[in-house]
């Protein structure tokens, strides 16, 4: 891996690797959009991927500015719950509808 982006071929070769956690970050921008990231995840996702959504898992619901990243305790709890530790290589993806994978990165 030479940088922060990986190819589908690179990922396909490493799907069985237990040191990699693939995160499906697809998300909707409610109330402007009626997509359902849970339904999209249920319909299909990269094999072995866990789902983390911005509003449910790693934003700060108490921050005065909507959409800010959660503090260290909340964020690390969400990552641990998804099987992510300091030693885990994370591959995050979205569908380019709302580019939340970059926020997780």
Coordinates of C-alpha atoms in Angstrom, one line a residue:
X1 CA 0.0 0.0 0.0
X2 CA 1.6 3.2 -1.2
X3 CA -1.0 5.8 0.1
X4 CA -4.3 6.2 1.7
X5 CA -6.3 4.9 -1.3
X6 CA -6.5 1.3 -2.3
X7 CA -7.8 -0.5 -5.4
X8 CA -10.5 -3.0 -5.6
X9 CA -7.9 -5.6 -6.6
X10 CA -5.8 -4.8 -3.5
X11 CA -8.8 -5.2 -1.3
X12 CA -10.1 -8.4 -2.9
X13 CA -6.8 -10.0 -2.3
X14 CA -6.9 -9.1 1.4
X15 CA -10.6 -9.9 2.3
X16 CA -9.6 -12.8 4.5
X17 CA -7.0 -10.8 6.4
X18 CA -8.2 -10.4 10.1
X19 CA -6.0 -7.3 10.6
X20 CA -8.1 -5.3 8.2
X21 CA -11.5 -4.0 9.0
X22 CA -13.7 -2.8 6.1
X23 CA -16.2 -0.1 7.0
X24 CA -19.3 0.7 5.0
X25 CA -19.9 4.4 5.6
X26 CA -22.9 5.0 3.4
X27 CA -25.1 7.6 4.8
X28 CA -28.1 9.8 4.0
X29 CA -28.3 13.5 4.4
X30 CA -31.6 13.8 6.2
X31 CA -33.9 15.6 5.9
X32 CA -32.8 16.4 2.3
X33 CA -32.6 12.8 1.2
X34 CA -34.7 9.7 1.8
X35 CA -32.1 7.1 1.3
X36 CA -31.8 4.4 4.0
X37 CA -28.1 3.4 4.6
X38 CA -29.3 0.4 6.7
X39 CA -31.4 -1.0 3.9
X40 CA -28.5 -0.3 1.4
X41 CA -26.1 -2.2 3.7
X42 CA -28.6 -5.1 4.0
X43 CA -29.0 -5.3 0.2
X44 CA -25.3 -5.6 -0.3
X45 CA -21.9 -4.6 1.0
X46 CA -18.3 -5.6 0.6
X47 CA -17.9 -9.1 2.2
X48 CA -16.9 -8.8 5.8
X49 CA -17.6 -5.1 6.0
X50 CA -19.2 -3.6 9.2
X51 CA -21.5 -0.7 9.0
X52 CA -20.8 2.6 10.8
X53 CA -23.0 5.6 10.1
X54 CA -22.1 9.1 10.9
X55 CA -25.2 10.1 12.9
X56 CA -25.4 6.8 14.8
X57 CA -21.9 5.9 15.5
X58 CA -19.2 8.7 15.5
X59 CA -20.6 12.2 15.6
X60 CA -21.1 14.2 18.7
X61 CA -24.9 14.6 19.3
X62 CA -24.2 17.1 22.1
X63 CA -22.0 19.5 20.2
X64 CA -23.4 23.0 19.5
X65 CA -22.5 22.6 15.8
X66 CA -24.3 19.8 14.1
X67 CA -22.2 17.0 12.6
X68 CA -19.0 17.5 14.6
X69 CA -16.9 14.4 15.2
X70 CA -17.4 12.7 18.6
X71 CA -14.9 13.1 21.3
X72 CA -12.2 10.5 22.0
X73 CA -14.2 8.4 24.4
X74 CA -17.3 8.1 22.2
X75 CA -15.3 7.7 19.0
X76 CA -13.0 5.0 20.5
X77 CA -16.0 3.1 21.9
X78 CA -17.7 3.1 18.5
X79 CA -14.4 1.9 16.9
X80 CA -13.9 -0.9 19.5
X81 CA -17.5 -1.9 18.9
X82 CA -16.7 -2.4 15.2
X83 CA -13.7 -4.4 16.0
X84 CA -11.2 -1.6 15.3
X85 CA -8.1 -1.1 17.5
X86 CA -5.0 0.9 17.2
X87 CA -3.4 -2.0 15.3
X88 CA -6.2 -2.4 12.7
X89 CA -5.9 -1.3 9.1
X90 CA -9.2 0.3 8.2
X91 CA -10.6 0.5 4.7
X92 CA -13.6 2.9 4.6
X93 CA -15.9 3.2 1.7
X94 CA -19.1 5.0 0.7
X95 CA -21.1 5.4 -2.5
X96 CA -19.9 8.9 -3.2
X97 CA -23.5 10.2 -2.5
X98 CA -22.3 11.8 0.8
X99 CA -18.6 11.2 1.1
X100 CA -18.5 10.2 4.7
X101 CA -15.7 7.6 4.3
X102 CA -13.3 10.6 4.1
X103 CA -14.7 11.9 7.5
X104 CA -14.0 8.5 9.1
X105 CA -10.5 8.5 7.6

